[in-house]
């Protein structure tokens, strides 16, 4: 890969997008194996088939968003980039966890430590993802008017 100093900071988005695309491909194969009704894969995903499909599609969506922000060539603060990459994973993994642990996928919240940790993970994921993509969107929007916020933030 050729080094480009104007995009060097955003390379984290490219790396995250590549990783989450690989995750989406892995889940695509899991979907195929689930359709073939293979017992070993059902051990990993005893929950609803649709939750695995949702995880697969969400990883693809997040990958596209990360590639898009990278392609926009607008410098983003490190906190925004990390929140985008981490949020892209955690948000997509929520569906995967529901497929792996059906107790997390009920209309009424389950009681106990594990479901409580899941709810905390869910809320943290929503906050991190919203901050990363929301602030990134504002920065990209402002760049179209020629006004960028101070980029010295860490």
Backbone as a chain_set.jsonl record, in Angstrom:
{"seq": "XXXXXXXXXXXXXXXXXXXXXXXXXXXXXXXXXXXXXXXXXXXXXXXXXXXXXXXXXXXXXXXXXXXXXXXXXXXXXXXXXXXXXXXXXXXXXXXXXXXXXXXXXXXXXXXXXXXXXXXXXXXXXXXXXXXXXXXXXXXXXXXXXXXXXXXXXX", "coords": {"N": [[0.848, -1.177, 0.0], [0.604, 2.148, -0.872], [2.007, 4.938, 0.766], [0.188, 7.623, 2.004], [0.11, 10.683, 3.255], [-2.092, 12.296, 3.816], [-4.174, 10.559, 4.252], [-3.289, 8.868, 6.169], [-4.037, 8.839, 8.898], [-6.64, 7.891, 8.817], [-6.41, 5.253, 8.178], [-7.018, 3.324, 9.991], [-9.765, 3.004, 9.741], [-9.909, 1.671, 7.32], [-8.591, -0.72, 7.931], [-10.315, -1.723, 9.932], [-12.665, -2.02, 8.404], [-11.873, -4.004, 6.601], [-11.444, -6.162, 8.352], [-14.051, -6.526, 9.407], [-15.424, -7.137, 7.119], [-14.333, -9.627, 6.554], [-15.39, -10.963, 8.748], [-18.098, -10.865, 8.091], [-18.061, -12.519, 5.839], [-17.326, -14.947, 7.023], [-19.601, -15.357, 8.6], [-21.424, -15.647, 6.534], [-20.748, -18.157, 5.531], [-21.376, -19.626, 7.782], [-24.138, -19.315, 7.738], [-24.751, -20.774, 5.437], [-23.978, -23.339, 6.292], [-25.776, -23.635, 8.396], [-28.17, -23.739, 6.971], [-27.81, -26.154, 5.711], [-28.217, -27.699, 7.819], [-26.244, -28.603, 9.631], [-24.926, -30.19, 12.423], [-22.718, -29.397, 14.019], [-22.445, -26.648, 13.653], [-24.82, -25.702, 14.597], [-24.422, -26.007, 17.264], [-22.958, -23.765, 17.913], [-24.682, -21.714, 17.18], [-27.469, -21.85, 18.452], [-29.726, -20.341, 18.526], [-32.1, -18.218, 16.809], [-32.136, -18.461, 13.268], [-32.463, -16.152, 11.787], [-31.199, -14.209, 13.313], [-28.484, -14.684, 12.938], [-28.356, -14.101, 10.252], [-29.034, -11.365, 10.392], [-26.787, -10.416, 11.788], [-24.783, -10.946, 9.899], [-25.625, -9.26, 7.753], [-25.508, -6.787, 9.059], [-22.767, -6.579, 9.648], [-21.86, -6.343, 7.014], [-23.073, -3.912, 6.301], [-21.876, -2.123, 8.135], [-19.24, -2.408, 7.331], [-19.373, -1.264, 4.774], [-19.997, 1.38, 5.509], [-17.641, 2.111, 6.91], [-15.722, 1.841, 4.846], [-16.745, 3.832, 3.191], [-16.45, 6.222, 4.731], [-13.683, 6.233, 4.888], [-13.083, 6.545, 2.188], [-14.032, 9.096, 1.755], [-12.022, 10.818, 2.411], [-11.681, 12.704, 4.418], [-10.078, 14.062, 7.13], [-10.316, 12.564, 10.315], [-10.802, 12.825, 13.855], [-8.909, 10.831, 16.198], [-10.416, 9.669, 18.253], [-12.953, 9.518, 17.143], [-12.523, 7.825, 14.963], [-11.769, 5.414, 16.268], [-14.104, 4.919, 17.748], [-15.891, 4.489, 15.655], [-14.872, 2.123, 14.449], [-14.784, 0.257, 16.589], [-17.454, 0.441, 17.421], [-18.731, -0.445, 15.096], [-18.133, -3.15, 15.169], [-19.158, -3.985, 17.723], [-21.867, -3.307, 17.548], [-22.797, -4.929, 15.434], [-22.197, -7.404, 16.482], [-24.086, -7.781, 18.428], [-26.385, -9.035, 17.381], [-25.234, -11.466, 16.735], [-24.578, -12.466, 19.25], [-27.14, -12.857, 20.266], [-27.964, -14.916, 18.628], [-26.234, -16.872, 19.448], [-26.754, -17.167, 22.14], [-29.721, -17.856, 23.036], [-31.285, -17.041, 25.237], [-30.915, -14.361, 25.482], [-32.486, -13.297, 23.58], [-35.294, -12.588, 23.912], [-38.701, -11.441, 24.244], [-39.295, -10.337, 26.69], [-37.073, -8.955, 28.998], [-34.458, -11.017, 30.14], [-33.545, -12.199, 33.391], [-30.696, -11.91, 35.572], [-27.071, -12.186, 35.819], [-25.58, -12.486, 33.354], [-27.491, -11.703, 31.262], [-27.764, -9.077, 32.18], [-25.192, -8.01, 31.817], [-25.129, -8.202, 29.061], [-27.094, -6.287, 28.376], [-25.816, -3.956, 29.266], [-23.6, -4.02, 27.558], [-24.972, -3.7, 25.139], [-26.091, -1.096, 25.429], [-23.734, 0.394, 25.72], [-22.567, -0.13, 23.257], [-24.412, 1.103, 21.517], [-24.077, 3.801, 22.275], [-21.318, 4.27, 21.725], [-21.184, 3.681, 18.971], [-23.035, 5.526, 17.936], [-21.841, 7.971, 18.67], [-19.365, 7.808, 17.247], [-20.082, 7.462, 14.431], [-21.95, 9.5, 14.201], [-20.577, 11.904, 14.945], [-18.535, 11.705, 13.066], [-20.038, 12.017, 10.724], [-20.949, 14.657, 10.991], [-18.512, 16.023, 10.875], [-17.665, 15.365, 8.264], [-19.777, 16.53, 6.844], [-19.428, 19.266, 7.556], [-16.984, 19.65, 6.31], [-17.688, 19.903, 3.68], [-18.503, 22.472, 3.472], [-16.229, 23.805, 3.794], [-15.35, 24.242, 6.354], [-13.757, 22.976, 8.995], [-13.687, 21.414, 12.201], [-11.387, 21.975, 14.95], [-8.649, 19.904, 14.57], [-6.798, 18.93, 16.297], [-7.481, 17.34, 18.356], [-7.12, 14.421, 20.326]], "CA": [[0.0, 0.0, 0.0], [1.374, 3.383, -0.942], [1.788, 5.824, 1.908], [-0.39, 8.916, 1.676], [0.04, 11.336, 4.561], [-3.408, 12.878, 4.065], [-5.1, 9.509, 4.657], [-2.618, 7.977, 7.105], [-4.802, 8.726, 10.129], [-7.883, 7.156, 8.603], [-6.133, 3.868, 7.786], [-7.718, 2.492, 10.97], [-11.079, 2.698, 9.16], [-9.68, 0.672, 6.277], [-8.292, -1.981, 8.609], [-11.556, -2.19, 10.554], [-13.579, -2.456, 7.349], [-11.385, -5.293, 6.082], [-11.724, -7.192, 9.368], [-15.495, -6.777, 9.543], [-15.832, -7.84, 5.9], [-13.978, -11.034, 6.776], [-16.38, -11.494, 9.689], [-19.331, -11.06, 7.326], [-17.864, -13.714, 5.008], [-17.39, -16.095, 7.925], [-21.015, -15.556, 8.941], [-22.108, -16.149, 5.338], [-20.525, -19.605, 5.521], [-22.179, -20.173, 8.889], [-25.522, -19.371, 7.248], [-24.831, -21.919, 4.519], [-23.931, -24.557, 7.105], [-27.042, -23.723, 9.132], [-29.196, -24.182, 6.019], [-27.573, -27.58, 5.497], [-28.596, -28.338, 9.081], [-25.083, -29.279, 10.193], [-25.031, -30.18, 13.883], [-21.622, -28.699, 14.697], [-22.663, -25.194, 13.606], [-25.971, -25.434, 15.467], [-23.9, -25.899, 18.623], [-22.532, -22.381, 18.088], [-25.823, -20.828, 16.955], [-28.724, -22.549, 18.73], [-30.836, -19.392, 18.449], [-32.797, -18.02, 15.539], [-31.373, -18.313, 12.028], [-32.549, -14.75, 11.348], [-30.227, -13.39, 14.055], [-27.203, -14.854, 12.243], [-28.513, -13.323, 9.023], [-28.952, -9.952, 10.765], [-25.385, -10.126, 12.103], [-24.087, -10.937, 8.611], [-25.99, -8.038, 7.031], [-25.024, -5.623, 9.799], [-21.33, -6.485, 9.399], [-21.701, -5.8, 5.66], [-23.459, -2.5, 6.343], [-20.835, -1.383, 8.847], [-18.067, -2.418, 6.45], [-19.609, -0.252, 3.74], [-19.876, 2.696, 6.139], [-16.225, 2.383, 7.178], [-15.077, 2.094, 3.55], [-17.227, 5.13, 2.714], [-15.782, 7.301, 5.466], [-12.287, 6.237, 4.454], [-13.043, 7.064, 0.816], [-14.363, 10.525, 1.763], [-10.732, 11.503, 2.536], [-11.772, 13.795, 5.379], [-9.398, 13.65, 8.364], [-11.182, 12.42, 11.481], [-10.061, 12.649, 15.112], [-8.659, 9.437, 16.568], [-11.532, 9.162, 19.065], [-14.048, 9.219, 16.219], [-12.147, 6.633, 14.195], [-11.849, 4.235, 17.133], [-15.516, 4.65, 18.054], [-16.506, 3.922, 14.457], [-14.414, 0.744, 14.239], [-15.255, -0.555, 17.709], [-18.917, 0.427, 17.35], [-19.147, -1.286, 13.97], [-18.079, -4.536, 15.617], [-20.056, -4.282, 18.838], [-23.246, -3.21, 17.083], [-23.091, -6.124, 14.643], [-22.073, -8.595, 17.317], [-25.289, -7.939, 19.257], [-27.216, -10.065, 16.744], [-24.525, -12.727, 16.833], [-24.743, -12.945, 20.627], [-28.516, -13.355, 20.407], [-28.021, -16.215, 17.949], [-25.442, -17.822, 20.219], [-27.365, -17.331, 23.461], [-31.136, -17.533, 22.84], [-31.88, -16.407, 26.413], [-30.798, -12.919, 25.281], [-33.376, -12.918, 22.485], [-36.69, -12.779, 24.301], [-39.456, -10.182, 24.262], [-39.139, -9.794, 28.037], [-35.66, -9.08, 29.385], [-34.114, -12.105, 31.063], [-32.911, -11.776, 34.638], [-29.429, -12.556, 35.874], [-25.837, -11.449, 35.559], [-25.227, -12.501, 31.93], [-28.358, -10.775, 30.53], [-27.466, -7.71, 32.607], [-23.96, -7.62, 31.119], [-25.518, -8.013, 27.66], [-27.779, -4.987, 28.255], [-24.776, -2.938, 29.406], [-22.862, -4.089, 26.291], [-25.863, -3.135, 24.129], [-26.168, 0.357, 25.606], [-22.4, 0.929, 25.42], [-22.406, -0.213, 21.807], [-25.224, 2.159, 20.896], [-23.444, 5.097, 22.535], [-20.043, 4.354, 20.997], [-21.478, 3.715, 17.533], [-23.697, 6.804, 17.634], [-20.838, 9.033, 18.754], [-18.403, 7.69, 16.159], [-20.65, 7.749, 13.112], [-22.611, 10.802, 14.254], [-19.569, 12.974, 14.886], [-17.888, 11.594, 11.76], [-20.944, 12.595, 9.723], [-20.928, 16.116, 11.15], [-17.216, 16.496, 10.373], [-17.694, 15.267, 6.799], [-20.712, 17.563, 6.373], [-18.773, 20.569, 7.681], [-15.899, 19.74, 5.329], [-18.254, 20.295, 2.387], [-18.647, 23.921, 3.521], [-14.895, 24.354, 3.96], [-15.07, 24.538, 7.763], [-13.525, 21.784, 9.805], [-13.346, 21.714, 13.59], [-9.978, 21.812, 15.319], [-8.304, 18.483, 14.433], [-5.713, 18.562, 17.209], [-8.01, 16.444, 19.378], [-6.524, 13.078, 20.293]], "C": [[0.89, 1.234, 0.0], [1.011, 4.276, 0.231], [1.257, 7.158, 1.421], [-0.64, 9.626, 2.995], [-1.332, 11.937, 4.842], [-4.423, 11.838, 4.532], [-4.544, 8.624, 5.76], [-3.416, 7.797, 8.39], [-6.038, 7.874, 9.978], [-7.657, 5.698, 8.218], [-6.777, 2.888, 8.773], [-9.1, 2.093, 10.439], [-10.959, 1.604, 8.107], [-9.401, -0.703, 6.889], [-9.542, -2.574, 9.251], [-12.522, -2.732, 9.514], [-13.163, -3.811, 6.792], [-11.673, -6.425, 7.074], [-13.207, -7.526, 9.439], [-16.062, -7.399, 8.273], [-15.488, -9.32, 6.001], [-14.959, -11.698, 7.739], [-17.702, -11.765, 8.968], [-19.228, -12.301, 6.437], [-17.926, -14.985, 5.844], [-18.843, -16.395, 8.304], [-21.821, -16.051, 7.733], [-21.953, -17.666, 5.241], [-21.302, -20.275, 6.647], [-23.644, -20.296, 8.468], [-25.723, -20.554, 6.308], [-24.872, -23.218, 5.316], [-25.211, -24.729, 7.924], [-28.165, -24.196, 8.219], [-29.053, -25.663, 5.685], [-27.834, -28.395, 6.755], [-27.454, -29.155, 9.692], [-25.057, -29.087, 11.708], [-23.937, -29.345, 14.543], [-21.831, -27.178, 14.696], [-23.857, -24.795, 14.465], [-25.555, -25.384, 16.938], [-23.494, -24.459, 18.921], [-23.69, -21.402, 18.003], [-27.138, -21.565, 17.198], [-29.958, -21.652, 18.621], [-31.414, -19.3, 17.044], [-31.824, -17.816, 14.375], [-31.335, -16.846, 11.604], [-31.57, -13.85, 12.089], [-28.837, -13.506, 13.427], [-27.225, -14.048, 10.948], [-28.406, -11.824, 9.315], [-27.512, -9.556, 11.086], [-24.575, -10.011, 10.817], [-24.361, -9.63, 7.864], [-25.473, -6.785, 7.734], [-23.51, -5.47, 9.652], [-21.064, -5.924, 8.004], [-22.017, -4.304, 5.627], [-22.369, -1.66, 7.015], [-19.545, -1.329, 8.031], [-18.206, -1.341, 5.386], [-19.48, 1.166, 4.31], [-18.407, 3.055, 6.393], [-15.456, 2.652, 5.886], [-15.481, 3.477, 3.019], [-16.565, 6.3, 3.416], [-14.305, 7.377, 5.096], [-12.177, 6.901, 3.079], [-13.346, 8.559, 0.747], [-13.109, 11.386, 1.906], [-10.793, 12.74, 3.429], [-11.09, 13.333, 6.658], [-10.363, 13.642, 9.553], [-10.33, 12.279, 12.736], [-9.956, 11.169, 15.477], [-9.813, 8.863, 17.385], [-12.714, 8.771, 18.193], [-13.75, 7.94, 15.45], [-12.266, 5.372, 15.037], [-13.298, 3.896, 17.475], [-16.24, 4.054, 16.858], [-16.141, 2.444, 14.303], [-14.921, -0.178, 15.35], [-16.778, -0.67, 17.677], [-19.435, -0.441, 16.215], [-19.125, -2.754, 14.365], [-19.124, -4.819, 16.689], [-21.515, -4.255, 18.4], [-23.658, -4.469, 16.312], [-23.07, -7.383, 15.497], [-23.275, -8.805, 18.226], [-26.197, -9.033, 18.694], [-26.567, -11.446, 16.873], [-24.665, -13.32, 18.239], [-26.149, -13.486, 20.864], [-28.676, -14.703, 19.721], [-27.278, -17.282, 18.737], [-26.073, -18.145, 21.577], [-28.838, -16.92, 23.381], [-31.809, -16.861, 24.035], [-31.847, -14.874, 26.277], [-31.805, -12.387, 24.274], [-34.834, -13.195, 22.838], [-37.379, -11.42, 24.367], [-39.415, -9.52, 25.638], [-37.692, -9.987, 28.466], [-35.444, -10.19, 30.407], [-33.409, -11.518, 32.284], [-31.578, -12.49, 34.792], [-28.248, -11.708, 35.458], [-25.532, -11.354, 34.064], [-26.155, -11.6, 31.102], [-28.123, -9.312, 30.919], [-26.218, -7.17, 31.931], [-24.262, -7.361, 29.64], [-26.196, -6.657, 27.463], [-26.788, -3.831, 28.374], [-23.945, -2.858, 28.12], [-23.672, -3.429, 25.178], [-25.889, -1.616, 24.225], [-24.818, 1.015, 25.296], [-22.162, 0.946, 23.919], [-23.182, 0.895, 21.099], [-24.595, 3.532, 21.077], [-22.167, 5.279, 21.715], [-20.287, 4.497, 19.494], [-22.102, 5.045, 17.125], [-22.71, 7.958, 17.667], [-19.91, 8.98, 17.544], [-18.977, 8.091, 14.809], [-21.362, 9.101, 13.078], [-21.618, 11.939, 14.131], [-18.823, 12.929, 13.556], [-18.731, 12.218, 10.661], [-20.945, 14.116, 9.783], [-19.627, 16.687, 10.586], [-17.174, 16.449, 8.851], [-18.626, 16.334, 6.225], [-20.062, 18.939, 6.427], [-17.658, 20.74, 6.662], [-16.416, 20.167, 3.957], [-18.483, 21.799, 2.305], [-17.298, 24.606, 3.705], [-14.555, 24.726, 5.386], [-14.951, 23.242, 8.527], [-13.217, 22.196, 11.231], [-11.86, 21.485, 13.84], [-9.634, 20.327, 15.351], [-7.153, 18.075, 15.335], [-6.176, 17.618, 18.301], [-7.38, 15.076, 19.209], [-7.529, 12.004, 20.156]], "O": [[1.823, 1.335, 0.796], [-0.149, 4.355, 0.635], [1.831, 7.758, 0.512], [-1.505, 9.216, 3.768], [-1.704, 12.077, 6.007], [-5.429, 12.194, 5.145], [-5.236, 7.726, 6.242], [-3.464, 6.688, 8.922], [-6.443, 7.197, 10.923], [-8.62, 4.977, 7.958], [-7.049, 1.742, 8.415], [-9.55, 0.97, 10.663], [-11.81, 0.719, 8.019], [-9.913, -1.718, 6.418], [-9.801, -3.771, 9.134], [-13.131, -3.782, 9.716], [-14.009, -4.669, 6.541], [-12.093, -7.513, 6.679], [-13.573, -8.699, 9.522], [-17.066, -8.11, 8.328], [-16.269, -10.172, 5.577], [-15.314, -12.864, 7.562], [-18.347, -12.784, 9.214], [-20.197, -13.047, 6.297], [-18.511, -15.983, 5.423], [-19.259, -17.554, 8.324], [-22.791, -16.793, 7.896], [-22.904, -18.375, 4.911], [-21.827, -21.375, 6.474], [-24.309, -21.274, 8.806], [-26.737, -21.249, 6.375], [-25.698, -24.092, 5.051], [-25.674, -25.853, 8.12], [-29.023, -24.97, 8.644], [-30.04, -26.346, 5.41], [-27.693, -29.618, 6.761], [-27.668, -30.254, 10.204], [-25.154, -27.966, 12.207], [-24.201, -28.654, 15.528], [-21.433, -26.5, 15.644], [-23.904, -23.686, 14.997], [-26.25, -24.791, 17.763], [-23.663, -23.982, 20.043], [-23.685, -20.373, 18.679], [-27.851, -21.875, 16.244], [-31.09, -22.136, 18.624], [-31.234, -20.191, 16.213], [-30.831, -17.098, 14.49], [-30.313, -16.354, 11.125], [-31.149, -12.828, 11.549], [-28.093, -12.526, 13.39], [-26.243, -13.397, 10.592], [-27.758, -11.093, 8.565], [-27.067, -8.476, 10.698], [-23.775, -9.088, 10.662], [-23.431, -8.973, 7.396], [-25.051, -5.832, 7.079], [-23.016, -4.348, 9.542], [-20.148, -5.121, 7.823], [-21.301, -3.527, 4.995], [-21.993, -0.604, 6.506], [-18.841, -0.319, 8.041], [-17.264, -0.592, 5.126], [-18.916, 2.047, 3.662], [-17.985, 4.178, 6.119], [-14.638, 3.571, 5.824], [-14.653, 4.2, 2.464], [-16.16, 7.266, 2.769], [-13.741, 8.468, 5.001], [-11.285, 7.716, 2.843], [-12.96, 9.223, -0.215], [-13.133, 12.566, 1.557], [-10.053, 13.702, 3.224], [-11.48, 12.311, 7.223], [-11.121, 14.589, 9.764], [-9.255, 11.682, 12.691], [-10.81, 10.364, 15.109], [-10.154, 7.691, 17.227], [-13.401, 7.791, 18.48], [-14.616, 7.077, 15.303], [-12.804, 4.367, 14.573], [-13.678, 2.725, 17.49], [-17.112, 3.202, 17.026], [-17.013, 1.611, 14.055], [-15.427, -1.267, 15.077], [-17.327, -1.753, 17.883], [-20.465, -1.1, 16.356], [-19.992, -3.523, 13.951], [-19.887, -5.779, 16.579], [-22.311, -5.089, 18.834], [-24.746, -5.004, 16.523], [-23.837, -8.316, 15.26], [-23.465, -9.905, 18.745], [-26.716, -9.859, 19.444], [-27.243, -12.452, 17.089], [-24.849, -14.527, 18.396], [-26.323, -14.467, 21.586], [-29.445, -15.545, 20.185], [-27.644, -18.457, 18.702], [-25.938, -19.257, 22.089], [-29.169, -15.761, 23.632], [-32.815, -16.174, 23.858], [-32.658, -14.178, 26.888], [-31.964, -11.176, 24.126], [-35.519, -13.946, 22.144], [-36.73, -10.386, 24.525], [-39.49, -8.297, 25.747], [-37.143, -11.078, 28.31], [-36.158, -10.284, 31.406], [-32.762, -10.474, 32.205], [-31.362, -13.552, 34.207], [-28.398, -10.659, 34.832], [-25.255, -10.267, 33.558], [-25.66, -10.8, 30.307], [-28.267, -8.415, 30.088], [-26.182, -6.011, 31.518], [-23.727, -6.428, 29.042], [-25.906, -5.955, 26.495], [-26.908, -2.836, 27.659], [-23.625, -1.767, 27.649], [-23.123, -2.684, 24.367], [-25.728, -0.924, 23.219], [-24.774, 2.078, 24.675], [-21.624, 1.91, 23.374], [-22.663, 1.543, 20.19], [-24.577, 4.337, 20.146], [-21.966, 6.319, 21.088], [-19.67, 5.332, 18.832], [-21.743, 5.62, 16.098], [-22.736, 8.826, 16.795], [-19.693, 9.997, 16.886], [-18.429, 8.954, 14.125], [-21.376, 9.771, 12.045], [-21.794, 12.837, 13.307], [-18.51, 13.97, 12.979], [-18.2, 12.876, 9.766], [-20.942, 14.785, 8.749], [-19.636, 17.71, 9.901], [-16.699, 17.39, 8.216], [-18.295, 16.972, 5.226], [-20.133, 19.698, 5.461], [-17.408, 21.852, 6.197], [-15.666, 20.73, 3.159], [-18.64, 22.349, 1.215], [-17.221, 25.833, 3.766], [-13.585, 25.446, 5.624], [-15.923, 22.504, 8.686], [-12.561, 23.212, 11.457], [-11.17, 20.871, 13.026], [-10.265, 19.566, 16.085], [-6.587, 16.995, 15.165], [-5.363, 17.139, 19.092], [-7.135, 14.626, 18.09], [-7.172, 10.827, 20.115]]}, "num_chains": 1, "name": "protein.A"}
